[in-house]
PDB file of C-alpha atoms in Angstrom:
ATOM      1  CA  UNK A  18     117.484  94.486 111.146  1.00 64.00           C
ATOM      2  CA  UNK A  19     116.078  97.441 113.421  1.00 77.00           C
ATOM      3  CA  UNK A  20     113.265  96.163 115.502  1.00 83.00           C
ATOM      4  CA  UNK A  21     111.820  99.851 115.848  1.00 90.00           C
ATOM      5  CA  UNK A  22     110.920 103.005 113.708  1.00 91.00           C
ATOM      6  CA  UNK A  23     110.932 106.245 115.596  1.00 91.00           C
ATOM      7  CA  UNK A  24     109.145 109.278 113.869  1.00 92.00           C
ATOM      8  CA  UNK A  25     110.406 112.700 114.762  1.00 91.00           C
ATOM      9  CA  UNK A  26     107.708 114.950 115.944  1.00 89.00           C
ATOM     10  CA  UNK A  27     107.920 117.726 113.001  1.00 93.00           C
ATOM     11  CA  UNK A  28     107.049 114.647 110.452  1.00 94.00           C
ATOM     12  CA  UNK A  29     103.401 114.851 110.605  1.00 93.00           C
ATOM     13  CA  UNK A  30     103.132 118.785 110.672  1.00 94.00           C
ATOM     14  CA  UNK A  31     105.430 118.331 107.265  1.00 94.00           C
ATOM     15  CA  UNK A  32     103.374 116.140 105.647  1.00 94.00           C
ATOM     16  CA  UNK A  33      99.765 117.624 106.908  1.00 93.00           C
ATOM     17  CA  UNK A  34     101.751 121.100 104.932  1.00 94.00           C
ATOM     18  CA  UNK A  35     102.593 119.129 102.262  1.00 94.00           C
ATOM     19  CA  UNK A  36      99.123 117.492 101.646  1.00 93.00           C
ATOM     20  CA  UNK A  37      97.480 121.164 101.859  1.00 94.00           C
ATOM     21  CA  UNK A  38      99.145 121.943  98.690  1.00 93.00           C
ATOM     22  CA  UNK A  39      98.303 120.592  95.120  1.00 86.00           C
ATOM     23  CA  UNK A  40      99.724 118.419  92.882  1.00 90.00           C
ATOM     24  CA  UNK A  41     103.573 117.281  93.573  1.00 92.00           C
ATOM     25  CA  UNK A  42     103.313 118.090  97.249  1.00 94.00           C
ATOM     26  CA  UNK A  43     100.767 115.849  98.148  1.00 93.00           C
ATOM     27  CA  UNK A  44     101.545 112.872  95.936  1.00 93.00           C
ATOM     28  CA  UNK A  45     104.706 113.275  97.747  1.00 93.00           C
ATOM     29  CA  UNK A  46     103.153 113.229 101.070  1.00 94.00           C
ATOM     30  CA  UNK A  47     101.521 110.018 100.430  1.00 92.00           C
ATOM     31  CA  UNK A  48     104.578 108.598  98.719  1.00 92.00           C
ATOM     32  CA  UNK A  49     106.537 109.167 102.141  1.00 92.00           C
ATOM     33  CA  UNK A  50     103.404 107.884 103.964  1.00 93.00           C
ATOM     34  CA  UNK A  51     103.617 104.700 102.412  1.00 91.00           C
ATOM     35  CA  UNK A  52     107.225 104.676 103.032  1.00 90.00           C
ATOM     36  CA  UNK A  53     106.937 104.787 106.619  1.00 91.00           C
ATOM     37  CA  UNK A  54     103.908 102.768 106.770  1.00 89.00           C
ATOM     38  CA  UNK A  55     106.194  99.675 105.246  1.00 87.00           C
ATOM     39  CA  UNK A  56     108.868 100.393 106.589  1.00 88.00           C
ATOM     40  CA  UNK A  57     106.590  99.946 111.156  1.00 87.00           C
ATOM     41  CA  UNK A  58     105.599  96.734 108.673  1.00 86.00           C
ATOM     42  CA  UNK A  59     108.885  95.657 108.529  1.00 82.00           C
ATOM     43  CA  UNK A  60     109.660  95.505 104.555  1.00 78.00           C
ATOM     44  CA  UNK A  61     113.382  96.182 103.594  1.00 66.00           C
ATOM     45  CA  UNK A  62     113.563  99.961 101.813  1.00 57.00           C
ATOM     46  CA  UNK A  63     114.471  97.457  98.783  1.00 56.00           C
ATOM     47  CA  UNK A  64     111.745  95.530  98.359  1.00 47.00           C
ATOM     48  CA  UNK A  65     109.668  95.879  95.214  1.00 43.00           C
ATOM     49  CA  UNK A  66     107.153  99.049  95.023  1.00 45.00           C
ATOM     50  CA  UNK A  67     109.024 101.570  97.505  1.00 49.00           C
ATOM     51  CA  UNK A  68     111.476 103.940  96.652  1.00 50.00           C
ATOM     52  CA  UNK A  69     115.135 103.156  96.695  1.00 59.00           C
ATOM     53  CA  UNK A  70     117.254 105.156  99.104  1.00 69.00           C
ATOM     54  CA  UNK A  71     120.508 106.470  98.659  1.00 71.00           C
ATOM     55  CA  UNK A  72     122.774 106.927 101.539  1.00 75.00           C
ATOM     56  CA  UNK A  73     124.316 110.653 101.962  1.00 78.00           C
ATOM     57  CA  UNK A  74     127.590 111.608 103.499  1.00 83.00           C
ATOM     58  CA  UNK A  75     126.856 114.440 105.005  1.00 84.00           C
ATOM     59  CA  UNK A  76     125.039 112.512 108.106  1.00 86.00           C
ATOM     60  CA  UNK A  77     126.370 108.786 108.929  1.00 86.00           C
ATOM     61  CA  UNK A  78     123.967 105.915 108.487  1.00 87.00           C
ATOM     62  CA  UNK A  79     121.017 108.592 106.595  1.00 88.00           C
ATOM     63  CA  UNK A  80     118.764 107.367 103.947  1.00 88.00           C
ATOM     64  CA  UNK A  81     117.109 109.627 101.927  1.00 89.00           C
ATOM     65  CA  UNK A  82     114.571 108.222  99.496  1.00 90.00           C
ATOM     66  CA  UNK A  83     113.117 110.891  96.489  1.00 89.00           C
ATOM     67  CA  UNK A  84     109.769 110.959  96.765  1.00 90.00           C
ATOM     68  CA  UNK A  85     109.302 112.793  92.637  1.00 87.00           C
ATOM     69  CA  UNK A  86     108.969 116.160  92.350  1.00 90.00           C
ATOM     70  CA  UNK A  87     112.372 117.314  93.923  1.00 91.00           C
ATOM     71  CA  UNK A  88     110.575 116.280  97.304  1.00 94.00           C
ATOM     72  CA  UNK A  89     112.504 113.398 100.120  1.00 93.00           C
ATOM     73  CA  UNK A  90     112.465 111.928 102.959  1.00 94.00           C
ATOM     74  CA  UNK A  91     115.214 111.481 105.277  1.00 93.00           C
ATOM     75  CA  UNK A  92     115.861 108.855 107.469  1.00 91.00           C
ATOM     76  CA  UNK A  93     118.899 107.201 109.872  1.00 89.00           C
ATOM     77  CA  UNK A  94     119.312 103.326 109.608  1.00 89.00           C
ATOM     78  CA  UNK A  95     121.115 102.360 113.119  1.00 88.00           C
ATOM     79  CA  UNK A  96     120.829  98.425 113.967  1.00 86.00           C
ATOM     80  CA  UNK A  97     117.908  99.062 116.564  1.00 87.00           C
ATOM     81  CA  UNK A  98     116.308 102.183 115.069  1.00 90.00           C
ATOM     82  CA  UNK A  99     115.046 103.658 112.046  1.00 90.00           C
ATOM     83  CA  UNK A 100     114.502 107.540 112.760  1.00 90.00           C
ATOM     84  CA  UNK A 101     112.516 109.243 110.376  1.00 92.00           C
ATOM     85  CA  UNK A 102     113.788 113.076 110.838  1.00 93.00           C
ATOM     86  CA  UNK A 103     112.837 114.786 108.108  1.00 95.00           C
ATOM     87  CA  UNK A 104     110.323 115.108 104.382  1.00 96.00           C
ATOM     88  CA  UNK A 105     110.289 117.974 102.449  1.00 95.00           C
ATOM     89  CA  UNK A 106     111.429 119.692  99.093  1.00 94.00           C
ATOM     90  CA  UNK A 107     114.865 119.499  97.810  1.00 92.00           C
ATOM     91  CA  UNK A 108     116.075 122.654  99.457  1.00 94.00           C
ATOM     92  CA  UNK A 109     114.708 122.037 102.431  1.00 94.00           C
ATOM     93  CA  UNK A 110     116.461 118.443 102.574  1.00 93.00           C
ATOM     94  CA  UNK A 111     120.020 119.968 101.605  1.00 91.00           C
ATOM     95  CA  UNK A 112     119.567 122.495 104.440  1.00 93.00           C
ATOM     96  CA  UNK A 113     118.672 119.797 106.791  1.00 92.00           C
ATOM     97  CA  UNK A 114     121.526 117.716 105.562  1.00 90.00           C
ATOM     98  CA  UNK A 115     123.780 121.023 106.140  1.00 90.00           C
ATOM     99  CA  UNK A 116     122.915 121.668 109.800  1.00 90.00           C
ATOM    100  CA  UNK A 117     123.363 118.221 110.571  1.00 87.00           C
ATOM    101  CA  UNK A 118     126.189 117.584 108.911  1.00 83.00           C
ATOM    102  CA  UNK A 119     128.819 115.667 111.512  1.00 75.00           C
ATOM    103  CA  UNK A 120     126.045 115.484 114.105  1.00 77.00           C
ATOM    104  CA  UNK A 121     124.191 112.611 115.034  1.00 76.00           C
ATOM    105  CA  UNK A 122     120.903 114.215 115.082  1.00 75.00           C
ATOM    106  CA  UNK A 123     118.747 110.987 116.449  1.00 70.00           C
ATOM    107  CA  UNK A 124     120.511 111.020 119.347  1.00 66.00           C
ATOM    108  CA  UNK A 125     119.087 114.038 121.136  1.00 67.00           C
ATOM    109  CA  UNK A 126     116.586 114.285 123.844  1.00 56.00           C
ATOM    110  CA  UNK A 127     113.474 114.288 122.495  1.00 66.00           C
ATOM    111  CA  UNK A 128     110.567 112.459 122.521  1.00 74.00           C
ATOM    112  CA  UNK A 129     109.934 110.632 118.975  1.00 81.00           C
ATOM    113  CA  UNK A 130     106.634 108.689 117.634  1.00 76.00           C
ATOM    114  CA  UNK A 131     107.995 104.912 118.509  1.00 81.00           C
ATOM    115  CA  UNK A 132     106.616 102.080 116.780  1.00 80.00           C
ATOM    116  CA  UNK A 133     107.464  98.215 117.369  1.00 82.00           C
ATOM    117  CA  UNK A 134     108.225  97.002 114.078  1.00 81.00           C
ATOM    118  CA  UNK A 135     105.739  94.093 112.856  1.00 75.00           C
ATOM    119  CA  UNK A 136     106.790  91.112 111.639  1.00 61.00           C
ATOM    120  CA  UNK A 137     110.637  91.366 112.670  1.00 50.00           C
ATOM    121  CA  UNK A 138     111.901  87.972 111.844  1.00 44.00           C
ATOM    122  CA  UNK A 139     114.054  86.312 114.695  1.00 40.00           C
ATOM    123  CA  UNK A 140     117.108  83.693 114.378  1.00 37.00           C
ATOM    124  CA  UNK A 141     115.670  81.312 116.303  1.00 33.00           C
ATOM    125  CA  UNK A 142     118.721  78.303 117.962  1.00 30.00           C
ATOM    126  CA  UNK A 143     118.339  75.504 115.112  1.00 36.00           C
ATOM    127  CA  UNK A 144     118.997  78.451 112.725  1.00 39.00           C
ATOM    128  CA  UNK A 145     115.197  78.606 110.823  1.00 38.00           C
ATOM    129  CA  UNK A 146     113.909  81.794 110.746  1.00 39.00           C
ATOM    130  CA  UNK A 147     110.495  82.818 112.084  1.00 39.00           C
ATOM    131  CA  UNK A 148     108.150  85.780 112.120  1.00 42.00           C
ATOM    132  CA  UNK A 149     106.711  86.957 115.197  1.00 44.00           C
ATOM    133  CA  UNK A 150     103.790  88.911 113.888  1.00 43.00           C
ATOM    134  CA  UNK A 151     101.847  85.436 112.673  1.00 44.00           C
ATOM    135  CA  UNK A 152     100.229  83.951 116.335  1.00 47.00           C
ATOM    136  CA  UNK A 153     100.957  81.024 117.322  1.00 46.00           C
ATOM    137  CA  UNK A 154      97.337  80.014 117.459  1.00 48.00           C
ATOM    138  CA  UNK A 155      96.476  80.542 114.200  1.00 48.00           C
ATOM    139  CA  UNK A 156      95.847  78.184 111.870  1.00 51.00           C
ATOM    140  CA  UNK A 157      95.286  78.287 108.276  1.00 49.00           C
ATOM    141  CA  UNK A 158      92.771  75.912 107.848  1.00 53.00           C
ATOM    142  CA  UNK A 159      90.243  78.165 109.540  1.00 54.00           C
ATOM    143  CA  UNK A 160      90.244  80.848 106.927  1.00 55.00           C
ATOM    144  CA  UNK A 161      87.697  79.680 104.055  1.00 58.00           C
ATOM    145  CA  UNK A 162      89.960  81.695 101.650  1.00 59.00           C
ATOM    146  CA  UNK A 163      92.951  80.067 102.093  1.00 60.00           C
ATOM    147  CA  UNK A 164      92.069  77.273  99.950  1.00 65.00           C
ATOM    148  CA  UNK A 165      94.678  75.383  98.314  1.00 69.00           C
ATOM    149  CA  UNK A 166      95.241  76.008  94.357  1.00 71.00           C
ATOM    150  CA  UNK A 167      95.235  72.841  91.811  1.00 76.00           C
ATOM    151  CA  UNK A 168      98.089  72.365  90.347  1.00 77.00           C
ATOM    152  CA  UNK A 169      96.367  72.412  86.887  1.00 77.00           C
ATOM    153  CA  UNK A 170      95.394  75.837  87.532  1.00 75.00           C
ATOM    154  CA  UNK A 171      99.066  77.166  88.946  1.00 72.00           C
ATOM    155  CA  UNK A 172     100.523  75.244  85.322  1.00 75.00           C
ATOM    156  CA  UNK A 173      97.990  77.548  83.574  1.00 76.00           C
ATOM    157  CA  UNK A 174      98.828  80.673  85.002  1.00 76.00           C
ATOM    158  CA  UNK A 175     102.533  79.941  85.299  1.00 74.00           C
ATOM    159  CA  UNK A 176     102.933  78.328  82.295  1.00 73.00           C
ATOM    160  CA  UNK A 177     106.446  80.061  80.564  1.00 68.00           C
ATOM    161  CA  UNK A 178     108.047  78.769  83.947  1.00 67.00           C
ATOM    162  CA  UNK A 179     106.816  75.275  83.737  1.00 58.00           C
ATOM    163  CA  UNK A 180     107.944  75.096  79.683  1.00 59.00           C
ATOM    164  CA  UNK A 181     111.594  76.190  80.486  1.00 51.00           C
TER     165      UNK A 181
END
């Protein structure tokens, strides 16, 4: 898994456009928001309530996810980075796609919007898997609403698992 999402610098002066407009455009925005916001949190593009993304073959290793509306976002999976290089309409995409087509277009010099990844687990030598973003220090007990749940209560709530 990538350990760190870099944000090309025309992002935010797409999406800022975008959420100027009504209707499609800025639910769009805020779809590709939340997109990158899980994705600096570390969820997998597959997890449940984001967007799938499709790979295209126009530009190795890109994701594009469709954000409704005929809008997407664009992104390049490599195993240390995601980039996030483009949002915009449908159009816009395909022309993106088109001028970057054969070209690996994270790997020029400029300066991207990096952010560590939280919660990147890490393969730890006994083989257990761990996540760095919980401290070490911390300690459940502490937090009055982490109470444990009665089991009575858990049978109630879950109770067409418990039957089968």
């Amino acid at each position: 898994m990538a350990d760190q999402v870099q944000i090309h610098p025309k992002i935010e002066k797409q999406l800022t456009a975008m959420e100027k407009q009504a209707n499609a455009p800025s639910i769009a925005a805020g779809r590709a928001r939340k997109i990158i916001d899980a994705l600096i949190q570390g969820q997998e593009t597959e997890s449940p309530g984001l967007l799938r993304s499709r790979s295209d073959k126009r530009v190795k290793d890109s994701r594009k996810f469709d954000l409704g509306s005929g809008f997407r976002l664009i992104c390049i999976k490599t195993r240390r980075a995601i980039y996030v290089m483009h949002v915009g309409d449908h159009e816009s995409c395909d022309a993106w796609f088109d001028q970057n087509s054969k070209k690996r277009p994270h790997k020029k010099t400029l300066s991207m919007d990096a952010f560590d990844i939280v919660g990147v687990h890490v393969q730890d030598r006994a083989g257990s898997r761990s996540c760095e973003s919980i401290p070490a220090e911390f300690d459940m007990d502490d937090d009055p609403y982490l109470t444990p749940v009665p089991q009575e209560y858990l049978r109630k709530v879950f109770s067409g698992l418990v039957a089968g």
